[in-house]
Tab-separated table of C-alpha atoms and ligand atoms in Angstrom:
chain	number	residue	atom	x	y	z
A	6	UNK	CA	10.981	11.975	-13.676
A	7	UNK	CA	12.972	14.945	-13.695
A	8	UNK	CA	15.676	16.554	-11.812
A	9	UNK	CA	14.533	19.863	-11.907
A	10	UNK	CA	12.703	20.298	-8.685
A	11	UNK	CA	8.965	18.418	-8.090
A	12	UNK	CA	7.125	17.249	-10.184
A	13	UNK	CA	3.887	19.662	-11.774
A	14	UNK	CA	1.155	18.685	-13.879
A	15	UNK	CA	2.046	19.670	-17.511
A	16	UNK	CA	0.128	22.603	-18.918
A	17	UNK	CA	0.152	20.555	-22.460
A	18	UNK	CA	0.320	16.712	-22.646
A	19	UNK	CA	2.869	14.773	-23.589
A	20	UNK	CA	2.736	13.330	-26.525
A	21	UNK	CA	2.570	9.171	-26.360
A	22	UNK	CA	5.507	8.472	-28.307
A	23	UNK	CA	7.851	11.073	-26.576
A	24	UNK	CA	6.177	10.012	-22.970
A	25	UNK	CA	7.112	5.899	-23.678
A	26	UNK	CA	10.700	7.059	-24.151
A	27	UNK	CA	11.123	8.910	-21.293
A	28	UNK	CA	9.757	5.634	-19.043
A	29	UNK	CA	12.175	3.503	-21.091
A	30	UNK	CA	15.016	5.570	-21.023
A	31	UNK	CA	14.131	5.807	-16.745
A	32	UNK	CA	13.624	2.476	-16.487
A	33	UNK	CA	16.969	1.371	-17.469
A	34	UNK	CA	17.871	2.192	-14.112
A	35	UNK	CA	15.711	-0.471	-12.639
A	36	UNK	CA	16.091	-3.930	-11.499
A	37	UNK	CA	16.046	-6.096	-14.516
A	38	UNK	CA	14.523	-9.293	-13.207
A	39	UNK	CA	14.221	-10.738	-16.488
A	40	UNK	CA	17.662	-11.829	-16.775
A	41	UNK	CA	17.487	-14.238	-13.432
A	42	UNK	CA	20.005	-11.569	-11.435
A	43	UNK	CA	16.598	-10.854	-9.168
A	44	UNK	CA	15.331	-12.733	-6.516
A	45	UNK	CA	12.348	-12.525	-3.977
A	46	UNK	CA	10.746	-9.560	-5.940
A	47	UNK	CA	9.601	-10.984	-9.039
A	48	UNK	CA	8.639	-14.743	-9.880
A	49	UNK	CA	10.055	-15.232	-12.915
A	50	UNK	CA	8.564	-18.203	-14.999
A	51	UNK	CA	10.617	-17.864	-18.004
A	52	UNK	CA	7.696	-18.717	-19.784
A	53	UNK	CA	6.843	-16.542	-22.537
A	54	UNK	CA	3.366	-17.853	-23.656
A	55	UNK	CA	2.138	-17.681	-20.263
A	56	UNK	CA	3.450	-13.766	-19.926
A	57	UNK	CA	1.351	-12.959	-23.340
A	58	UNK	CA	-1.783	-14.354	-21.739
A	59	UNK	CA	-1.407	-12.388	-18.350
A	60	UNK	CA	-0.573	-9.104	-20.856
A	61	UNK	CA	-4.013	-9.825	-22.467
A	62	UNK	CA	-5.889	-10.591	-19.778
A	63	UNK	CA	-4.464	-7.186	-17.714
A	64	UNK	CA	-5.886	-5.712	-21.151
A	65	UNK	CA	-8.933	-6.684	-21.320
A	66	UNK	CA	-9.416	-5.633	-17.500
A	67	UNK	CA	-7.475	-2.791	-17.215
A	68	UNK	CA	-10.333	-0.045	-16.098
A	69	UNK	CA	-12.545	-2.583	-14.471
A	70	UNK	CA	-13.409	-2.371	-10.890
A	71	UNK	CA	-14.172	-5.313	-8.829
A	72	UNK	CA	-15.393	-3.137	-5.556
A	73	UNK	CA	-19.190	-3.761	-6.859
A	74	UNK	CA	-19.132	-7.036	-7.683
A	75	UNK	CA	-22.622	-7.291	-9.049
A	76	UNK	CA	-21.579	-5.066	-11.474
A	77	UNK	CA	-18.660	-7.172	-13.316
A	78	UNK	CA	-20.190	-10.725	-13.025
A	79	UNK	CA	-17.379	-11.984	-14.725
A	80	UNK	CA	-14.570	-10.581	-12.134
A	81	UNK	CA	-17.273	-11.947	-8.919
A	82	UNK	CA	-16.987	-15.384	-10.947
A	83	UNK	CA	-13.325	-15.713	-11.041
A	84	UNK	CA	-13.142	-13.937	-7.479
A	85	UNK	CA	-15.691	-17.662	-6.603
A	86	UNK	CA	-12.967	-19.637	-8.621
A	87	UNK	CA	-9.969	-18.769	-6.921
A	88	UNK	CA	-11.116	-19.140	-3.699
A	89	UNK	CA	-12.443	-22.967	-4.420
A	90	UNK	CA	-9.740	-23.831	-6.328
A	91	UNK	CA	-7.211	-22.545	-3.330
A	92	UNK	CA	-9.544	-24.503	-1.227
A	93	UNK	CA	-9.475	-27.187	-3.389
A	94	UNK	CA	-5.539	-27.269	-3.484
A	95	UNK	CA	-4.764	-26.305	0.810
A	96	UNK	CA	-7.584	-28.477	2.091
A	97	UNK	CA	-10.234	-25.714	2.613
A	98	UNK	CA	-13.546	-25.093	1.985
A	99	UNK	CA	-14.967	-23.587	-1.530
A	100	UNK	CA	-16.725	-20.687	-0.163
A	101	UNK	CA	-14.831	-19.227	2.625
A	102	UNK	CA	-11.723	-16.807	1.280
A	103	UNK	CA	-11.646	-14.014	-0.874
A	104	UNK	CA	-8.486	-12.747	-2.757
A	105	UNK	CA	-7.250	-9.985	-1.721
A	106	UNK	CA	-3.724	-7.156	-3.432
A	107	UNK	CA	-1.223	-9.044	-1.841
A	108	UNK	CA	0.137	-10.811	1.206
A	109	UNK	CA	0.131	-8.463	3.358
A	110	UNK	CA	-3.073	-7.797	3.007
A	111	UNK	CA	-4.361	-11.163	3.446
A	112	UNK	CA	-2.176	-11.528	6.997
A	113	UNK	CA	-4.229	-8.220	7.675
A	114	UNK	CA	-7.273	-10.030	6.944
A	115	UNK	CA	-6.782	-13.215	8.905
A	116	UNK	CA	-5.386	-10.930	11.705
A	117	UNK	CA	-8.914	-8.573	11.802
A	118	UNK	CA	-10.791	-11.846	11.686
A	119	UNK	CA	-9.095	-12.956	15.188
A	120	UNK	CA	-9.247	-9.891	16.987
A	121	UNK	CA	-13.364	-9.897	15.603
A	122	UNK	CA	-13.642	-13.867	17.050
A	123	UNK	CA	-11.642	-13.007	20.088
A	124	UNK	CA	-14.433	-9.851	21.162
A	125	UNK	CA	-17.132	-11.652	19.735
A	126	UNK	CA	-16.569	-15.459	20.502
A	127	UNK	CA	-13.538	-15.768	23.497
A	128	UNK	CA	-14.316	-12.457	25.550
A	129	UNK	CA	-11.126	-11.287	25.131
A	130	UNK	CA	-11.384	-7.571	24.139
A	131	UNK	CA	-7.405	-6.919	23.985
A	132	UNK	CA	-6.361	-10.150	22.196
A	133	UNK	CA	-2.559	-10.641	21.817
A	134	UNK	CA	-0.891	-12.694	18.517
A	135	UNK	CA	1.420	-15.348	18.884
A	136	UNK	CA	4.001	-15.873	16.519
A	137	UNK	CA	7.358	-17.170	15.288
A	138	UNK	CA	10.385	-14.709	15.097
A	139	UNK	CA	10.555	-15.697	11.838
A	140	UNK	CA	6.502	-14.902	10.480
A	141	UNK	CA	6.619	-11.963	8.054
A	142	UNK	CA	6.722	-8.542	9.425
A	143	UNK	CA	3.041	-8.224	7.802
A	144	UNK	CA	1.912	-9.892	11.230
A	145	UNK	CA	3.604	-6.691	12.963
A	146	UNK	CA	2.316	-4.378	11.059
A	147	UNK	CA	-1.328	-6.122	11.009
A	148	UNK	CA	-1.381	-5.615	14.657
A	149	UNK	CA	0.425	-2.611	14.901
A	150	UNK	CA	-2.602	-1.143	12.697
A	151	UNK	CA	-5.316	-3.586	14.572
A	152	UNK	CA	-3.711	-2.348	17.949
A	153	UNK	CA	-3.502	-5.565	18.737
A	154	UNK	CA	-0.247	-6.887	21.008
A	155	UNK	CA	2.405	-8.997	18.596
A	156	UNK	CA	4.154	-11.955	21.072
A	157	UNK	CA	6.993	-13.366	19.134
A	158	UNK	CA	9.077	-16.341	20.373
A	159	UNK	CA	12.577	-17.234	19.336
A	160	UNK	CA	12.985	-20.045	16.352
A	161	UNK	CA	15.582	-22.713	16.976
A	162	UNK	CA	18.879	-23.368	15.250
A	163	UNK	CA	16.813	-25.103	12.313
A	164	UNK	CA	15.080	-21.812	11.834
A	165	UNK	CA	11.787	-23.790	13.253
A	166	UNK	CA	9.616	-22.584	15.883
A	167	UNK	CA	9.251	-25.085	18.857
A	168	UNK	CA	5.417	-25.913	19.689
A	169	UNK	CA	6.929	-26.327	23.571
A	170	UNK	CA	8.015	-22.766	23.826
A	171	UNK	CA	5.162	-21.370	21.944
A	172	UNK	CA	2.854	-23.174	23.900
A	173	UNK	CA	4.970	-21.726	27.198
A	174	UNK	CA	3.771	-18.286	25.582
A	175	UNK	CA	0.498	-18.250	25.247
A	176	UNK	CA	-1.725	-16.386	27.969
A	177	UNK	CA	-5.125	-15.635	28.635
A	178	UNK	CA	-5.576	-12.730	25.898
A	179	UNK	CA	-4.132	-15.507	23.302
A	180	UNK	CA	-6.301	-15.306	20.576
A	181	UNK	CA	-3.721	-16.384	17.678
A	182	UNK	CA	-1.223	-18.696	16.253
A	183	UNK	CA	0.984	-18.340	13.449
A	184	UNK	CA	2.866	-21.176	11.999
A	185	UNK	CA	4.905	-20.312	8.293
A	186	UNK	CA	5.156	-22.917	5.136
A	187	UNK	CA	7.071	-21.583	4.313
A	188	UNK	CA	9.407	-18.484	6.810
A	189	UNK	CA	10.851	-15.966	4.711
A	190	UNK	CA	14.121	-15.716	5.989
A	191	UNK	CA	14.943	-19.129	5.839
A	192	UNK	CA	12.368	-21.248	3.869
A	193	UNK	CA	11.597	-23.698	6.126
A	194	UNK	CA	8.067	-24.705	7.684
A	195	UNK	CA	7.428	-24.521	11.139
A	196	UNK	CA	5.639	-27.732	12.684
A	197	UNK	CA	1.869	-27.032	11.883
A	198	UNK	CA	0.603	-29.923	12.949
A	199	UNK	CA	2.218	-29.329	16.273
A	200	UNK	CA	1.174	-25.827	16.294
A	201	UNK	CA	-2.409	-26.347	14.926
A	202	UNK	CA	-2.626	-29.067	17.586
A	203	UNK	CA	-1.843	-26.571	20.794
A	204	UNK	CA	-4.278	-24.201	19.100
A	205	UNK	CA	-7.024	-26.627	18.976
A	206	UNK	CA	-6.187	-27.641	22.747
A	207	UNK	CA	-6.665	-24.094	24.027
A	208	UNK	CA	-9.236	-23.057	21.872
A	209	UNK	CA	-7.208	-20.538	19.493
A	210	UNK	CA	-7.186	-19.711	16.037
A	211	UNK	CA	-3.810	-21.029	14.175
A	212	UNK	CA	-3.068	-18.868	10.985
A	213	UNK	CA	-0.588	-20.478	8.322
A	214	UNK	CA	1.544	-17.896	6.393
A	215	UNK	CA	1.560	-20.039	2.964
A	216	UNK	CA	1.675	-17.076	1.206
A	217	UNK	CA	5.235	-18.042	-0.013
A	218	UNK	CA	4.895	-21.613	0.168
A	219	UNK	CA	1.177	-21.909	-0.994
A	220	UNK	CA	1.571	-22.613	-5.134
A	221	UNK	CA	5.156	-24.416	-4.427
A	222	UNK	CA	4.529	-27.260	-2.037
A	223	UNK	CA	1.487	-29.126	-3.524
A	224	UNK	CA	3.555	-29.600	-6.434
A	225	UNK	CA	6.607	-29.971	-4.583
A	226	UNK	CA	5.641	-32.886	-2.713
A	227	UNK	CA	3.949	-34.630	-6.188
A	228	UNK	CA	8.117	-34.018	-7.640
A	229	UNK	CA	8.860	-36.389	-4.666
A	230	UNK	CA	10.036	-33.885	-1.933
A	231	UNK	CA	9.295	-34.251	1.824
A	232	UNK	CA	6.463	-31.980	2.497
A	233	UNK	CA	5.169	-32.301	6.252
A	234	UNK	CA	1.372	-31.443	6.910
A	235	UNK	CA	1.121	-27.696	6.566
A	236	UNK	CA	-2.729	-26.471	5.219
A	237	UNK	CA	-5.986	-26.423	5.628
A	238	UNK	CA	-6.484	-30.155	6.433
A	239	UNK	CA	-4.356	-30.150	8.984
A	240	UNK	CA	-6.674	-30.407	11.933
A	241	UNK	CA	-6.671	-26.898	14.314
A	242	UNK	CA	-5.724	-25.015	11.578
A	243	UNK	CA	-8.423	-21.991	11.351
A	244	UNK	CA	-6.508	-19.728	8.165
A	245	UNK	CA	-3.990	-19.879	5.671
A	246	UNK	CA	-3.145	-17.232	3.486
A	247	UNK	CA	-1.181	-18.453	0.037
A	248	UNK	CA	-0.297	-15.568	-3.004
A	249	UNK	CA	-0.908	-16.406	-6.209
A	250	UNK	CA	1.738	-13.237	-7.431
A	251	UNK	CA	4.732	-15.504	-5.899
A	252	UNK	CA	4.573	-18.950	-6.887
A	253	UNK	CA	1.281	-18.832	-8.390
A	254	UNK	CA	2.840	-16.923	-11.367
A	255	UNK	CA	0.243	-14.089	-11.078
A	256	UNK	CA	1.312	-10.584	-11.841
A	257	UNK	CA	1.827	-8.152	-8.872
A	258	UNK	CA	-1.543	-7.859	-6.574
A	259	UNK	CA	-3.269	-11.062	-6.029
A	260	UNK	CA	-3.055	-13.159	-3.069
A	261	UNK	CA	-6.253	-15.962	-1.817
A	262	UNK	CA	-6.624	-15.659	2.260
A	263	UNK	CA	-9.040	-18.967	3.405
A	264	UNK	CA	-10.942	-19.758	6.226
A	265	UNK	CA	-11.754	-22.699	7.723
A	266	UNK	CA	-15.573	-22.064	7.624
A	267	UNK	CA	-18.016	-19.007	6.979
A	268	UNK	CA	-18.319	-17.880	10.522
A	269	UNK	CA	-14.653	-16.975	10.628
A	270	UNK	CA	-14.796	-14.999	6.848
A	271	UNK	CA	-17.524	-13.026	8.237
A	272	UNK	CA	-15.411	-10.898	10.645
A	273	UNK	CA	-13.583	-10.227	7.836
A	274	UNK	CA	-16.871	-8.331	6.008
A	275	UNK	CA	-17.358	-4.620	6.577
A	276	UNK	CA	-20.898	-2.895	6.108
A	277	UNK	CA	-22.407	0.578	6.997
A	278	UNK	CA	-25.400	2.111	6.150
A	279	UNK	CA	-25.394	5.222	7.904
A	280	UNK	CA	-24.045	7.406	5.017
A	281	UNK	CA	-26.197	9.321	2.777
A	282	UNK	CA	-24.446	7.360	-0.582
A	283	UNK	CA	-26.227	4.502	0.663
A	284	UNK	CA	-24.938	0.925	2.113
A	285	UNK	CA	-21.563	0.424	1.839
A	286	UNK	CA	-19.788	-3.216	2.092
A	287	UNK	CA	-16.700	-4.518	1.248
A	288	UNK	CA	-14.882	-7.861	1.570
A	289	UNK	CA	-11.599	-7.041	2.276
A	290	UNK	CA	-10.233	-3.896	3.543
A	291	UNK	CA	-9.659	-2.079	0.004
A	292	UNK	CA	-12.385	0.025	-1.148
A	293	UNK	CA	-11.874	0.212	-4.950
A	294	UNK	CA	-10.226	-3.269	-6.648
A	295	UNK	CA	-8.580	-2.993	-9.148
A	296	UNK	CA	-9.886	-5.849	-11.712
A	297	UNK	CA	-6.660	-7.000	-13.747
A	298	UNK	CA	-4.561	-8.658	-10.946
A	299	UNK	CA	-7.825	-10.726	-10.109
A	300	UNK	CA	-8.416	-11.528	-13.845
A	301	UNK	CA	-4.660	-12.084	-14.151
A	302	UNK	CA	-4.728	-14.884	-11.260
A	303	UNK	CA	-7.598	-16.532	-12.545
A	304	UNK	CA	-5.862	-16.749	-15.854
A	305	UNK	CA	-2.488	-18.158	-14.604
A	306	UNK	CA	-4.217	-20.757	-12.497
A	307	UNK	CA	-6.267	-21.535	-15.331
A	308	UNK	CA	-3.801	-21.131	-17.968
A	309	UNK	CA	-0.992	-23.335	-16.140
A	310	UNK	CA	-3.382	-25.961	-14.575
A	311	UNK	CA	-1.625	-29.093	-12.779
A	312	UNK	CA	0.531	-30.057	-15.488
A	313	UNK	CA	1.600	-26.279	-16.327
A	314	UNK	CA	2.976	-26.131	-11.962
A	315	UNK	CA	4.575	-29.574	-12.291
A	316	UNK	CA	6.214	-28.247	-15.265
A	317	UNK	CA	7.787	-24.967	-13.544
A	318	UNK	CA	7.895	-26.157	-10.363
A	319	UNK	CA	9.780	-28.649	-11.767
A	320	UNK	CA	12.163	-25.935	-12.786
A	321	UNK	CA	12.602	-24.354	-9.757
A	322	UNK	CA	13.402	-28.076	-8.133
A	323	UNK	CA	16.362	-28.270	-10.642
A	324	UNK	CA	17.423	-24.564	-9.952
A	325	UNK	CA	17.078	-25.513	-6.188
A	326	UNK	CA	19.064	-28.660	-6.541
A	327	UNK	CA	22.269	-26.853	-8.720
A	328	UNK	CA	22.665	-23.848	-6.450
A	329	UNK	CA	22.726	-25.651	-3.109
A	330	UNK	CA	25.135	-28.597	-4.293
A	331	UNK	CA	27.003	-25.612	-6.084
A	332	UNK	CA	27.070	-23.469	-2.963
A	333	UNK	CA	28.030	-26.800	-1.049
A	334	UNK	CA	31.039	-27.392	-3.550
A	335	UNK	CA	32.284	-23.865	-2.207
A	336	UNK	CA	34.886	-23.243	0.829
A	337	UNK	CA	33.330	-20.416	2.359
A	338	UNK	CA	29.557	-20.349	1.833
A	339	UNK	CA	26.979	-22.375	3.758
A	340	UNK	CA	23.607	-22.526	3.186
A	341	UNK	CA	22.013	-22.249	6.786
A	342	UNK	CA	19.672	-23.293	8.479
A	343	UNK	CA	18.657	-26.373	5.480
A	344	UNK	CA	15.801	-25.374	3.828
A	345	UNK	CA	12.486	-26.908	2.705
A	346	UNK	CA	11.849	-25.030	-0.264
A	347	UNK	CA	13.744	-23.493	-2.847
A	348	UNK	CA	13.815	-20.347	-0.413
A	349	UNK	CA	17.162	-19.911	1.862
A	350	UNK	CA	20.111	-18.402	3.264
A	351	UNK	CA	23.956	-18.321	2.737
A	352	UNK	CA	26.041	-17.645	5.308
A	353	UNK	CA	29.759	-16.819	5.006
A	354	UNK	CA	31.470	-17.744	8.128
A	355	UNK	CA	34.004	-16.046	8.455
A	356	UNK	CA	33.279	-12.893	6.297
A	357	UNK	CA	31.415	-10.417	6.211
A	358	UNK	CA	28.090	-11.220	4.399
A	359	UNK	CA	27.650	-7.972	3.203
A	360	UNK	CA	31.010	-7.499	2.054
A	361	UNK	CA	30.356	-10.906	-0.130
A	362	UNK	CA	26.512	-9.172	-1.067
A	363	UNK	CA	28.978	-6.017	-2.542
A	364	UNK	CA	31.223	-8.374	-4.645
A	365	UNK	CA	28.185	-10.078	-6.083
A	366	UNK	CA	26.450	-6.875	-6.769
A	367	UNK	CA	29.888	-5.719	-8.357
A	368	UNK	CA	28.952	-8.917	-10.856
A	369	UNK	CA	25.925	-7.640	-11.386
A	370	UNK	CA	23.743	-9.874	-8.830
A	371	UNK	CA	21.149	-8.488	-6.566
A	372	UNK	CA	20.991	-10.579	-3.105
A	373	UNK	CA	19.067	-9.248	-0.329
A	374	UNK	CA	20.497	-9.212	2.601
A	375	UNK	CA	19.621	-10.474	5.979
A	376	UNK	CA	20.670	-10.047	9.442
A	377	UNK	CA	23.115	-13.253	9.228
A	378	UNK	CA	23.223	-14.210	5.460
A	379	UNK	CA	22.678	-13.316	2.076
A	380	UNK	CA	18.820	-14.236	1.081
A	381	UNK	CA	18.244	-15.914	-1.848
A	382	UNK	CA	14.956	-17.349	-3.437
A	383	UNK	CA	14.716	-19.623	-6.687
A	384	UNK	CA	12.470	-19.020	-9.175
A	385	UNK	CA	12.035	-21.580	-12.581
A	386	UNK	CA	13.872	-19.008	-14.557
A	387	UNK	CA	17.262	-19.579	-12.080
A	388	UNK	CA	18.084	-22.950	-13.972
A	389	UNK	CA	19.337	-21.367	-16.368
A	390	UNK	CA	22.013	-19.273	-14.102
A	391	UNK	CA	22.964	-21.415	-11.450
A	392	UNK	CA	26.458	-22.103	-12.962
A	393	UNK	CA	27.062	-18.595	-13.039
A	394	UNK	CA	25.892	-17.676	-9.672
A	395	UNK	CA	28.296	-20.786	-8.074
A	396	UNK	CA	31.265	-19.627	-10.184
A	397	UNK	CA	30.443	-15.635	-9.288
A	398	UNK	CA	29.890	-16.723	-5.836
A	399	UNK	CA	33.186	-18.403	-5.432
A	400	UNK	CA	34.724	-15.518	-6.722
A	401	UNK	CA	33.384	-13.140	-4.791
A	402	UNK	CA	34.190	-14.892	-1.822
A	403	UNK	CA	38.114	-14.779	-2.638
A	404	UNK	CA	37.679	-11.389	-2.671
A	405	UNK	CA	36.585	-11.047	0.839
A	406	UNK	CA	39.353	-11.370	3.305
A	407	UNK	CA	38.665	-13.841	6.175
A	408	UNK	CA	38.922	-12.269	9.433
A	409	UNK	CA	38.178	-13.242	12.776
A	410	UNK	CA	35.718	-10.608	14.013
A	411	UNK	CA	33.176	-10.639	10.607
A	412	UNK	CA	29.991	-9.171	11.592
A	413	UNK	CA	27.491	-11.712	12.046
A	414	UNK	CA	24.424	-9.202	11.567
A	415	UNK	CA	23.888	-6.606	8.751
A	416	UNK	CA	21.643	-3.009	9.193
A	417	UNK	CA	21.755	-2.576	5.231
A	418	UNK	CA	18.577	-2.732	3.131
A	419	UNK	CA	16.741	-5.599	2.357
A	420	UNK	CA	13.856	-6.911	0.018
A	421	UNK	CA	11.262	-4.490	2.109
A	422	UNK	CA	13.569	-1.486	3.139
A	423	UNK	CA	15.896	-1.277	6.358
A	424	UNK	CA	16.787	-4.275	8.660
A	425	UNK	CA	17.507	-3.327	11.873
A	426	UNK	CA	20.091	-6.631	13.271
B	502	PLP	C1	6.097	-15.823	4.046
B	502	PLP	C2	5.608	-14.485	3.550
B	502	PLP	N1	4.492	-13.952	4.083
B	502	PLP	C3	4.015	-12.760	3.688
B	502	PLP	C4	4.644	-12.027	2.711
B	502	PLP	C5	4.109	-10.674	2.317
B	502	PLP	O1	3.650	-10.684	1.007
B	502	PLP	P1	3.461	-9.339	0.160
B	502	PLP	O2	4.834	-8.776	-0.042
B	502	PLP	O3	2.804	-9.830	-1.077
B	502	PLP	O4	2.612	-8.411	0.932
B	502	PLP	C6	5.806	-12.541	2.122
B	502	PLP	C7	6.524	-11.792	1.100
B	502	PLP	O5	7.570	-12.175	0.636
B	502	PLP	C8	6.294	-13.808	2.541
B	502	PLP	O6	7.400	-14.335	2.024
């Protein structure tokens, strides 16, 4: 953390006191997310008991290691509990998942398990994935690093993928669907039913990316919101991956990945015994786990319970409900395509979206931005700054002169890096 050239390993040690102020003092430059400027990178539940419980249970774990599970009995129980209780909440069974550091990594799991059924059930020893436009770039990079072929189809003007032109897509080395509940970009759930439905038909695997939507839209639907069939339950579907660090309000590393039976998880398992330390196996493609964000999932599951996710999802309803008839009351900003969840994009016809993104950064806002809109996500936390964000967003809007050839796509960075439009 120095300017002076890279980094080297300090002859002495720093002392603890002198160290703690250097991180302070560095991280003053960082995003504060506690304030509800942040969105999409941190979950914010505003809720400060539940924070001191996640610090002590990251305590009490903090040098464990979950990669021998017979080892830490305790970490292989709640490892058990988190995949029946995601079971228990998405439709699934209790004993096929395993929780894994993070979305990504379960989309890499559920992606390895359909190239290991396509060889090993379908024949099909160069299996292709079909997905949305919309499904997280995870799927690309899964197959990318599976060498496996990525299809992606177009999404309609809803943001929804149409089961006609997926099902117009698939081939003969179809081994996968993906349906989203919710997409990213937009927040908005594809038609599982339909999807699952073409999957069954042709004898595919469907995945749903719940990963965002997972914790949100069982309690969602209880608050009364229109929730079409997206999990587990849904006949067809074969795997649903659902993170417990979004709206699971988890710290950073935990996400469940589920499986409509056994023989599907085991594709997922890795063993060799041809090395000299002995057998080697591991569930999920990490070697060493780290123990806290495991503990730290089990904890806020456990710690919240039902009436603890009514509560903040709750919250997030209300936030949800005052930004978009806020952002409705505006000239200028539309909130396009309508969302499902509390997940979505403004659009600023007329101006330049990133232009707007500046002038709300210049008020001290952080929006992602997206190829045609500003991205913002709503966490329980939000309530408390939705009048500020209509009245800053109004603003910053005036500030932006309307002209007639606005860009409609933006190349600027965005929650994960660099969009390309
Ligand atoms: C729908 C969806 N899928 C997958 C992911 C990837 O999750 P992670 O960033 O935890 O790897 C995200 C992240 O925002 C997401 O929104």
């Amino acid at each position: 953390m120095s300017d002076d050239g890279p980094a080297r390993l300090p002859r002495t040690g720093m002392p603890a006191d002198e160290l703690l102020e250097q991180i302070d003092t560095a991280r003053a430059g960082d995003l504060d997310w506690k304030g509800g400027r942040a969105f999409s990178l941190v979950y914010n539940s505003g809720d400060e008991a539940h924070e001191a419980v996640l610090h002590a249970v990251a305590d009490r774990y903090l040098h464990e290691n979950a990669l021998n599970p017979f080892r830490y009995p305790s970490l292989l129980q709640m490892e058990l509990d988190l995949v029946a209780m995601g079971a228990d909440l998405f439709g699934g069974v209790a004993d096929a998942g395993a929780v894994t550091a993070g979305g990504s990594m379960s989309i890499f799991c559920a992606v390895q398990v359909a190239r290991g059924h396509a060889r090993a059930e379908m024949g099909i020893p160069e299996p292709q994935v079909l997905a949305p436009e919309t499904a997280h770039p995870a799927f690309a990079k899964a197959c990318d690093l599976l060498d496996i072929e990525l299809v992606t189809v177009p999404v309609e003007a809803d943001g929804r993928i149409d089961p006609e032109r997926l099902g117009a897509a698939i081939t003969d080395r179809t081994a996968l669907l993906v349906a989203s509940a919710a997409c990213y970009p937009f927040g908005v759930i594809d038609p599982v039913a339909a999807v699952a439905a073409l999957a069954d038909e042709r004898g595919l695997l469907c995945h749903v990316d719940a990963c965002l939507g997972g914790f949100l839209l069982p309690f969602w639907e209880e608050l009364g919101q229109p929730v079409p069939p997206w999990d587990l339950s849904v006949p067809g579907v074969t795997s649903l991956s659902a993170d417990v660090h979004k709206y699971g309000y988890a710290f950073k590393g935990a996400s469940l990945v589920l499986y409509r039976d056994r023989d599907l998880l085991k594709h997922q398992h890795f063993w060799y015994s041809d090395w000299p330390g002995g057998l080697y196996a591991s569930s999920t493609p990490a070697g060493t786990r780290p123990a806290p964000p495991i503990a730290g999932a089990w904890a806020a599951l456990m710690h919240l319970g039902r009436e603890g996710f009514l509560r903040l999802t709750s919250q997030v309803l209300d936030a949800h409900t005052r930004f978009l008839d806020g952002i409705a009351a505006i000239d200028g900003a539309v909130v396009d395509p309508a969302p499902d969840i509390s997940v979505f994009q403004v659009t600023t016809p007329g101006r330049s979206h990133d232009a707007v993104g500046d002038q709300m950064d210049a008020r001290g806002w952080n929006l992602d931005r997206q190829q045609g809109g500003l991205h913002v996500m709503l966490s329980p936390y939000h309530a408390q700054v939705a009048d500020q964000f209509v009245a800053d967003l109004g603003a910053a809007l005036a500030d932006v002169p309307l002209t007639e050839d606005a860009p409609t796509s933006s190349t600027v960075s965005t929650y994960g890096g660099i969009a390309e439009a």
